[in-house]
Amino acid sequence: MNRKVYADNAATTPVDKRVVEAMLPYFTENWGNPSSLYSVGNKAKAALDDARARIAAIIGAEPNEIFFTSCGTESDNWAIKGTARANAAKGKHIVTSSYEHHAVMHTMRALKKEGFEITYVRPGNDGIVSPEAVREAIREDTVLVTVMMANNEIGTVNPIKEIAEVAHEMKIPFFTDAVQAVGHIPVDVKELGVDMLSFSGHKFNAPKGIGALYIKKGTRINVFLDGGGQERSRRGGTENLPYIIGMAKALEIAVDKFKDNQRVLAMRNRLAEGIKNIPYSHINGSLTQRLPGNINAAFEFVEGESLLLLLDAAGIYASTGSACSSTSLEPSHVLLSIGLPVEIAHGSLRFSLSHDNTEEDVDYILEVLPKIVERLRMMSPLYDAAERK
Ligand SMILES: *Cc1c(COP(=O)(O)O)cnc(C)c1O
């Protein structure tokens, strides 16, 4: 068995060869510092401006509303800590959801130590956060509302425009972690009406270690890194020009592939149908308001980790949740948030397909997965008891 199926694109993606090509000259010939005043620097500055403008255009922002960072985690930290601290004199309450990425969850934990109070709104069992639930959580002293656009484990996509409206009715800034959305589905900051939005290159075939934060003009937010005047003096540090160029190129390629999203969706749906045919299995989260490539399923009477290892041995790469928590045996906070019992959360698996996957990949997963599930269940006394009932 030599087939390799990479179905963990929500964790990271390979860098597109065209992206590498676009980046290479910025390591060698065009290596200048965009802040230098001589010609090599000017060339670098022009390339930086160009990349910023192209990225801004794709997400409907102005170029000076795009701030480059080192990753999605940094963007999330900046958006949340920056607005919370800038507005702390007005109040110290934040509304978020209970199934955010750890980059948000752990930032909240840090702010709690600074005296902020956090309300975690639970998504419904379908994995969607309702604008009404957000409205109920808002208080007089709320200074920030933040809800992710697409969930990294179950792929569900939230009604961000409506949630932003709720926050704005109360004159509260709204931030969305759109790291799973940008490069995968259309994202337009003006249409969504958000004040801040984060994204990260390595989730759409740019390198790891480059991200950005959209900050709407006029948003009150603290400086994130004090330093030279880079990023309009809000995020110091010499710009990572090759990676910024790479992210611009990758985003253009990703957006061009949206026309092929139906094919990814069809593969995902076929995978979902196949999984539903496995006894005692369930799909986690809404199948309609969801990223095209994501499927998350629970298999009763098996451990997700054991499934993962046997799939790995068969050349199939999936995930039990977020890569960041895969080293711990705690059940996923996302799956518990949507109401799954602990034991079912433990038996859950995420497949995240991309445009690089093929129908043969889906065939292969559907050939291998039921056998592995069955094999593991043979070792489960609970399964044995359930079958004999
Ligand atoms: C991957 C991810 C992040 C973190 O991005 P990094 O660039 O890896 O730091 C944040 N939020 C979500 C939803 C993600 O999927």
Short mmCIF file of C-alpha atoms and ligand atoms in Angstrom, two decimals:
data_model
loop_
_atom_site.label_atom_id
_atom_site.label_comp_id
_atom_site.label_asym_id
_atom_site.label_seq_id
_atom_site.Cartn_x
_atom_site.Cartn_y
_atom_site.Cartn_z
CA MET A 1 0.00 0.00 0.00
CA ASN A 2 1.79 3.10 -1.18
CA ARG A 3 -1.04 5.54 -1.42
CA LYS A 4 -0.63 8.70 0.65
CA VAL A 5 -3.67 10.83 1.34
CA TYR A 6 -3.09 14.16 3.05
CA ALA A 7 -6.44 15.10 4.59
CA ASP A 8 -5.25 17.50 7.27
CA ASN A 9 -5.27 20.78 5.39
CA ALA A 10 -6.87 22.62 8.30
CA ALA A 11 -3.63 22.01 10.26
CA THR A 12 -1.33 23.28 7.55
CA THR A 13 -0.80 23.12 3.80
CA PRO A 14 2.26 22.62 1.59
CA VAL A 15 3.75 25.74 0.00
CA ASP A 16 2.66 26.06 -3.63
CA LYS A 17 5.64 25.90 -6.06
CA ARG A 18 4.48 29.14 -7.71
CA VAL A 19 4.61 30.77 -4.29
CA VAL A 20 8.20 29.60 -3.74
CA GLU A 21 9.11 30.97 -7.17
CA ALA A 22 7.56 34.34 -6.39
CA MET A 23 9.46 34.49 -3.09
CA LEU A 24 12.95 33.46 -4.25
CA PRO A 25 14.12 36.78 -5.73
CA TYR A 26 13.35 38.47 -2.41
CA PHE A 27 15.98 36.37 -0.64
CA THR A 28 18.72 37.01 -3.19
CA GLU A 29 18.53 39.77 -5.82
CA ASN A 30 15.95 41.91 -4.09
CA TRP A 31 17.06 41.51 -0.49
CA GLY A 32 16.83 45.13 0.59
CA ASN A 33 15.22 46.55 3.69
CA PRO A 34 11.99 48.36 2.77
CA SER A 35 12.94 51.12 5.24
CA SER A 36 16.29 51.94 3.57
CA LEU A 37 16.40 55.07 1.47
CA TYR A 38 18.71 53.88 -1.34
CA SER A 39 17.58 52.03 -4.43
CA VAL A 40 17.74 48.43 -3.12
CA GLY A 41 15.50 49.54 -0.28
CA ASN A 42 13.18 51.39 -2.62
CA LYS A 43 12.69 48.26 -4.68
CA ALA A 44 11.87 46.28 -1.56
CA LYS A 45 9.47 49.01 -0.42
CA ALA A 46 7.71 48.95 -3.80
CA ALA A 47 7.32 45.16 -3.59
CA LEU A 48 6.00 45.43 -0.03
CA ASP A 49 3.45 48.09 -1.02
CA ASP A 50 2.39 46.02 -4.00
CA ALA A 51 1.85 42.86 -1.92
CA ARG A 52 -0.11 44.83 0.68
CA ALA A 53 -2.34 46.37 -1.99
CA ARG A 54 -3.04 43.02 -3.64
CA ILE A 55 -3.97 41.36 -0.35
CA ALA A 56 -6.11 44.34 0.68
CA ALA A 57 -7.98 44.27 -2.64
CA ILE A 58 -8.83 40.58 -2.24
CA ILE A 59 -10.42 41.04 1.18
CA GLY A 60 -12.03 44.39 0.41
CA ALA A 61 -9.75 46.48 2.67
CA GLU A 62 -7.64 49.58 2.12
CA PRO A 63 -3.89 48.85 1.90
CA ASN A 64 -3.19 50.87 5.07
CA GLU A 65 -5.67 48.68 6.96
CA ILE A 66 -3.48 45.57 6.46
CA PHE A 67 -0.82 44.89 9.11
CA PHE A 68 1.64 42.05 8.58
CA THR A 69 2.41 39.81 11.56
CA SER A 70 4.37 36.60 12.11
CA CYS A 71 1.33 34.27 12.28
CA GLY A 72 -2.37 33.91 12.95
CA THR A 73 -1.67 33.53 16.65
CA GLU A 74 0.09 36.90 16.77
CA SER A 75 -2.77 38.56 14.88
CA ASP A 76 -5.29 37.10 17.35
CA ASN A 77 -3.21 38.21 20.34
CA TRP A 78 -2.84 41.72 18.96
CA ALA A 79 -6.49 42.19 18.03
CA ILE A 80 -7.75 41.00 21.41
CA LYS A 81 -5.16 42.34 23.85
CA GLY A 82 -4.74 45.53 21.80
CA THR A 83 -8.43 46.48 21.88
CA ALA A 84 -9.11 45.18 25.39
CA ARG A 85 -6.27 47.21 26.89
CA ALA A 86 -6.96 50.31 24.78
CA ASN A 87 -10.56 50.33 26.04
CA ALA A 88 -9.99 49.11 29.62
CA ALA A 89 -10.96 52.48 31.07
CA LYS A 90 -14.46 52.00 29.61
CA GLY A 91 -14.95 48.47 30.87
CA LYS A 92 -13.28 45.12 31.35
CA HIS A 93 -15.75 42.66 29.87
CA ILE A 94 -15.24 40.62 26.70
CA VAL A 95 -17.68 38.40 24.83
CA THR A 96 -16.30 35.48 22.84
CA SER A 97 -17.36 31.91 22.05
CA SER A 98 -16.50 28.71 23.89
CA TYR A 99 -15.02 26.95 20.84
CA GLU A 100 -12.40 29.42 19.61
CA HIS A 101 -8.90 28.38 18.58
CA HIS A 102 -6.39 28.24 21.43
CA ALA A 103 -4.80 31.42 20.08
CA VAL A 104 -8.00 33.13 21.25
CA MET A 105 -8.91 30.92 24.23
CA HIS A 106 -5.50 31.27 25.87
CA THR A 107 -5.35 34.99 25.13
CA MET A 108 -8.61 35.31 27.05
CA ARG A 109 -7.09 33.35 29.91
CA ALA A 110 -4.18 35.85 29.97
CA LEU A 111 -6.57 38.82 30.00
CA LYS A 112 -8.53 37.27 32.84
CA LYS A 113 -5.36 37.55 34.92
CA GLU A 114 -5.33 41.27 34.09
CA GLY A 115 -8.79 41.59 35.58
CA PHE A 116 -10.96 41.18 32.49
CA GLU A 117 -14.14 39.16 32.72
CA ILE A 118 -14.89 36.87 29.81
CA THR A 119 -18.27 35.51 28.76
CA TYR A 120 -18.01 32.42 26.56
CA VAL A 121 -21.08 32.06 24.34
CA ARG A 122 -21.81 28.46 23.44
CA PRO A 123 -22.52 27.51 19.83
CA GLY A 124 -25.63 25.45 19.16
CA ASN A 125 -25.35 21.68 18.72
CA ASP A 126 -24.99 22.42 15.01
CA GLY A 127 -21.73 24.26 15.75
CA ILE A 128 -23.07 27.71 14.87
CA VAL A 129 -22.93 30.74 17.19
CA SER A 130 -26.19 32.63 17.07
CA PRO A 131 -26.26 36.45 16.97
CA GLU A 132 -29.02 36.33 19.60
CA ALA A 133 -26.84 34.41 22.05
CA VAL A 134 -24.12 37.03 21.53
CA ARG A 135 -26.63 39.82 22.14
CA GLU A 136 -27.65 38.28 25.46
CA ALA A 137 -24.03 38.08 26.60
CA ILE A 138 -23.25 41.76 25.97
CA ARG A 139 -23.17 44.06 29.01
CA GLU A 140 -22.75 47.76 29.74
CA ASP A 141 -19.04 47.26 30.32
CA THR A 142 -18.33 45.05 27.28
CA VAL A 143 -15.40 46.45 25.28
CA LEU A 144 -14.86 43.70 22.70
CA VAL A 145 -16.90 41.02 20.97
CA THR A 146 -14.99 38.32 19.11
CA VAL A 147 -16.30 35.18 17.39
CA MET A 148 -14.37 33.10 14.89
CA MET A 149 -15.51 33.01 11.27
CA ALA A 150 -14.92 29.30 10.61
CA ASN A 151 -14.14 26.73 13.26
CA ASN A 152 -10.86 24.88 12.79
CA GLU A 153 -12.12 21.52 14.06
CA ILE A 154 -15.65 21.16 12.75
CA GLY A 155 -15.45 23.67 9.88
CA THR A 156 -18.74 25.38 10.68
CA VAL A 157 -19.07 28.95 9.38
CA ASN A 158 -20.67 31.58 11.60
CA PRO A 159 -23.05 34.40 10.57
CA ILE A 160 -20.31 36.99 11.11
CA LYS A 161 -22.13 39.89 9.44
CA GLU A 162 -25.11 39.49 11.79
CA ILE A 163 -22.91 39.05 14.87
CA ALA A 164 -20.88 42.16 13.95
CA GLU A 165 -24.15 44.08 13.62
CA VAL A 166 -25.20 43.04 17.12
CA ALA A 167 -21.87 44.29 18.53
CA HIS A 168 -22.13 47.55 16.61
CA GLU A 169 -25.68 48.24 17.80
CA MET A 170 -24.08 48.49 21.24
CA LYS A 171 -21.09 50.46 19.84
CA ILE A 172 -18.66 47.65 20.64
CA PRO A 173 -15.75 46.74 18.33
CA PHE A 174 -15.91 43.32 16.69
CA PHE A 175 -13.01 41.03 15.79
CA THR A 176 -13.14 37.73 13.92
CA ASP A 177 -10.45 35.06 13.70
CA ALA A 178 -10.82 34.21 10.01
CA VAL A 179 -7.70 32.03 9.78
CA GLN A 180 -9.72 29.04 8.51
CA ALA A 181 -11.85 31.13 6.19
CA VAL A 182 -9.47 33.38 4.24
CA GLY A 183 -8.22 31.55 1.16
CA HIS A 184 -11.01 28.98 1.47
CA ILE A 185 -14.26 30.90 1.06
CA PRO A 186 -14.92 34.50 -0.06
CA VAL A 187 -14.12 36.99 2.70
CA ASP A 188 -14.84 40.72 2.35
CA VAL A 189 -14.25 42.85 5.42
CA LYS A 190 -16.57 45.64 4.28
CA GLU A 191 -19.39 43.27 3.47
CA LEU A 192 -18.91 41.50 6.83
CA GLY A 193 -18.69 44.84 8.61
CA VAL A 194 -15.93 43.69 10.96
CA ASP A 195 -13.46 46.01 12.71
CA MET A 196 -10.62 43.49 12.79
CA LEU A 197 -9.97 40.19 11.05
CA SER A 198 -7.00 37.82 11.24
CA PHE A 199 -5.57 35.37 8.74
CA SER A 200 -2.49 33.20 8.30
CA GLY A 201 -0.50 32.20 5.20
CA HIS A 202 0.20 28.56 5.95
CA LYS A 203 -3.49 27.66 5.89
CA PHE A 204 -3.60 28.55 2.17
CA ASN A 205 -0.30 27.31 0.72
CA ALA A 206 1.99 30.14 1.81
CA PRO A 207 4.82 29.42 4.27
CA LYS A 208 4.36 29.04 8.02
CA GLY A 209 5.31 32.14 9.98
CA ILE A 210 3.44 34.88 8.11
CA GLY A 211 0.06 36.31 8.95
CA ALA A 212 -1.86 39.54 8.89
CA LEU A 213 -4.40 41.54 10.81
CA TYR A 214 -6.95 43.76 9.13
CA ILE A 215 -7.64 46.78 11.34
CA LYS A 216 -10.39 49.07 10.13
CA LYS A 217 -9.32 52.71 9.99
CA GLY A 218 -10.22 54.47 13.25
CA THR A 219 -10.28 51.35 15.45
CA ARG A 220 -8.90 51.97 18.95
CA ILE A 221 -6.09 49.49 19.44
CA ASN A 222 -2.73 49.53 21.21
CA VAL A 223 0.63 49.24 19.45
CA PHE A 224 1.67 45.58 19.44
CA LEU A 225 5.46 45.80 19.05
CA ASP A 226 7.34 48.96 19.86
CA GLY A 227 10.25 49.44 17.52
CA GLY A 228 11.15 51.08 14.23
CA GLY A 229 8.31 52.73 12.38
CA GLN A 230 7.26 49.61 10.45
CA GLU A 231 3.57 48.86 9.87
CA ARG A 232 2.63 52.49 10.50
CA SER A 233 4.47 52.33 13.89
CA ARG A 234 2.04 49.76 15.25
CA ARG A 235 3.97 46.57 14.75
CA GLY A 236 7.72 47.21 14.72
CA GLY A 237 10.26 44.83 13.25
CA THR A 238 11.77 44.63 9.76
CA GLU A 239 9.13 43.20 7.45
CA ASN A 240 9.49 39.56 6.36
CA LEU A 241 9.38 40.58 2.73
CA PRO A 242 9.85 37.18 1.00
CA TYR A 243 7.04 35.69 3.09
CA ILE A 244 4.78 38.68 2.56
CA ILE A 245 5.31 38.35 -1.21
CA GLY A 246 4.58 34.63 -0.84
CA MET A 247 1.36 35.25 1.08
CA ALA A 248 0.11 37.69 -1.57
CA LYS A 249 0.82 35.19 -4.34
CA ALA A 250 -0.74 32.31 -2.37
CA LEU A 251 -3.89 34.29 -1.66
CA GLU A 252 -4.32 35.13 -5.35
CA ILE A 253 -3.95 31.47 -6.27
CA ALA A 254 -6.32 30.42 -3.47
CA VAL A 255 -9.02 32.86 -4.56
CA ASP A 256 -8.69 31.67 -8.14
CA LYS A 257 -9.42 28.13 -6.91
CA PHE A 258 -12.79 29.12 -5.40
CA LYS A 259 -14.33 28.26 -8.78
CA ASP A 260 -13.34 24.67 -8.03
CA ASN A 261 -14.82 24.66 -4.50
CA GLN A 262 -17.83 22.68 -5.72
CA ARG A 263 -15.56 19.77 -6.55
CA VAL A 264 -14.02 19.84 -3.06
CA LEU A 265 -17.52 20.09 -1.57
CA ALA A 266 -18.70 17.10 -3.62
CA MET A 267 -15.74 15.01 -2.42
CA ARG A 268 -16.41 16.08 1.15
CA ASN A 269 -20.09 15.16 0.84
CA ARG A 270 -19.25 11.77 -0.62
CA LEU A 271 -16.88 11.19 2.30
CA ALA A 272 -19.65 12.21 4.71
CA GLU A 273 -22.13 9.84 3.09
CA GLY A 274 -19.63 7.00 3.28
CA ILE A 275 -18.94 7.71 6.94
CA LYS A 276 -22.67 7.76 7.72
CA ASN A 277 -22.83 4.17 6.43
CA ILE A 278 -20.44 3.06 9.16
CA PRO A 279 -22.61 1.91 12.11
CA TYR A 280 -22.56 4.06 15.27
CA SER A 281 -21.01 7.05 13.52
CA HIS A 282 -22.15 10.67 13.49
CA ILE A 283 -21.18 13.80 11.62
CA ASN A 284 -20.31 16.65 14.02
CA GLY A 285 -21.72 20.09 13.21
CA SER A 286 -23.89 21.56 10.46
CA LEU A 287 -23.25 20.14 7.00
CA THR A 288 -24.61 23.21 5.22
CA GLN A 289 -22.96 26.17 6.96
CA ARG A 290 -19.52 24.67 6.67
CA LEU A 291 -16.16 24.99 4.91
CA PRO A 292 -16.11 22.96 1.69
CA GLY A 293 -13.26 20.59 2.65
CA ASN A 294 -14.09 19.81 6.28
CA ILE A 295 -15.74 16.78 7.74
CA ASN A 296 -15.61 15.87 11.43
CA ALA A 297 -17.11 12.59 12.53
CA ALA A 298 -17.52 10.66 15.74
CA PHE A 299 -17.17 6.89 15.87
CA GLU A 300 -18.60 5.34 18.98
CA PHE A 301 -16.57 2.72 20.86
CA VAL A 302 -13.21 3.80 19.45
CA GLU A 303 -10.48 6.24 20.48
CA GLY A 304 -9.69 8.97 17.97
CA GLU A 305 -5.96 8.60 18.71
CA SER A 306 -5.99 4.88 17.88
CA LEU A 307 -7.90 5.59 14.68
CA LEU A 308 -5.35 8.22 13.76
CA LEU A 309 -2.41 5.86 14.24
CA LEU A 310 -3.92 3.09 12.15
CA LEU A 311 -4.90 5.55 9.43
CA ASP A 312 -1.36 6.90 9.49
CA ALA A 313 -0.02 3.38 9.01
CA ALA A 314 -2.29 3.12 5.95
CA GLY A 315 -0.94 6.43 4.56
CA ILE A 316 -3.94 8.58 5.50
CA TYR A 317 -3.28 11.76 7.44
CA ALA A 318 -6.17 13.17 9.45
CA SER A 319 -6.51 14.78 12.86
CA THR A 320 -8.38 14.40 16.11
CA GLY A 321 -8.85 18.13 16.43
CA SER A 322 -6.57 21.09 16.46
CA ALA A 323 -2.90 20.30 15.93
CA CYS A 324 -2.13 22.40 18.98
CA SER A 325 -4.06 20.13 21.31
CA SER A 326 -3.22 16.82 19.68
CA THR A 327 -0.42 16.20 22.18
CA SER A 328 -2.87 16.23 25.08
CA LEU A 329 -5.49 13.63 25.82
CA GLU A 330 -8.05 16.17 26.98
CA PRO A 331 -11.19 15.87 24.87
CA SER A 332 -11.60 18.70 22.39
CA HIS A 333 -13.21 21.80 23.92
CA VAL A 334 -14.87 22.37 20.54
CA LEU A 335 -16.67 19.03 20.55
CA LEU A 336 -17.69 19.40 24.20
CA SER A 337 -18.99 22.89 23.34
CA ILE A 338 -21.39 21.52 20.74
CA GLY A 339 -22.76 19.13 23.34
CA LEU A 340 -20.97 15.87 22.59
CA PRO A 341 -20.47 13.56 25.57
CA VAL A 342 -16.80 13.07 26.54
CA GLU A 343 -16.57 9.50 25.21
CA ILE A 344 -17.94 10.46 21.80
CA ALA A 345 -15.68 13.51 21.62
CA HIS A 346 -12.78 11.13 22.22
CA GLY A 347 -13.78 9.04 19.22
CA SER A 348 -13.88 11.95 16.79
CA LEU A 349 -11.80 12.56 13.72
CA ARG A 350 -11.34 15.49 11.35
CA PHE A 351 -10.66 15.16 7.64
CA SER A 352 -9.87 18.42 5.86
CA LEU A 353 -9.66 18.06 2.10
CA SER A 354 -8.15 20.53 -0.35
CA HIS A 355 -8.14 21.13 -4.10
CA ASP A 356 -5.15 18.78 -4.28
CA ASN A 357 -7.26 15.81 -3.17
CA THR A 358 -8.85 13.50 -5.73
CA GLU A 359 -11.84 11.17 -5.96
CA GLU A 360 -9.36 8.30 -5.61
CA ASP A 361 -8.28 9.73 -2.27
CA VAL A 362 -11.90 9.63 -1.07
CA ASP A 363 -12.29 6.07 -2.41
CA TYR A 364 -9.20 5.05 -0.51
CA ILE A 365 -10.33 6.62 2.77
CA LEU A 366 -13.72 4.95 2.41
CA GLU A 367 -12.06 1.62 1.72
CA VAL A 368 -9.70 1.79 4.69
CA LEU A 369 -11.65 3.66 7.38
CA PRO A 370 -14.57 1.22 7.94
CA LYS A 371 -12.12 -1.68 8.33
CA ILE A 372 -10.02 0.19 10.86
CA VAL A 373 -13.08 1.27 12.84
CA GLU A 374 -14.32 -2.31 12.86
CA ARG A 375 -10.93 -3.66 13.88
CA LEU A 376 -10.72 -1.27 16.84
CA ARG A 377 -14.28 -2.01 17.89
CA MET A 378 -13.48 -5.70 18.05
CA MET A 379 -11.29 -4.81 21.02
CA SER A 380 -14.01 -2.84 22.78
CA PRO A 381 -16.09 -4.60 25.46
CA LEU A 382 -18.65 -1.77 25.23
CA TYR A 383 -19.11 -2.41 21.53
CA ASP A 384 -19.54 -6.09 22.19
CA ALA A 385 -22.26 -5.33 24.75
CA ALA A 386 -24.02 -2.87 22.43
CA GLU A 387 -24.01 -5.35 19.58
CA ARG A 388 -25.53 -8.10 21.72
CA LYS A 389 -28.42 -5.93 22.90
C1 LIG B 1 -4.22 27.85 12.57
C2 LIG B 1 -5.16 28.75 13.27
C3 LIG B 1 -4.67 29.81 14.06
C4 LIG B 1 -3.22 30.03 14.32
O1 LIG B 1 -2.51 30.42 13.18
P1 LIG B 1 -0.92 30.25 13.17
O2 LIG B 1 -0.48 30.98 11.95
O3 LIG B 1 -0.66 28.79 13.10
O4 LIG B 1 -0.41 30.87 14.42
C5 LIG B 1 -5.59 30.63 14.67
N1 LIG B 1 -6.92 30.45 14.50
C6 LIG B 1 -7.41 29.46 13.74
C7 LIG B 1 -8.89 29.32 13.58
C8 LIG B 1 -6.55 28.56 13.11
O5 LIG B 1 -7.05 27.57 12.37
#
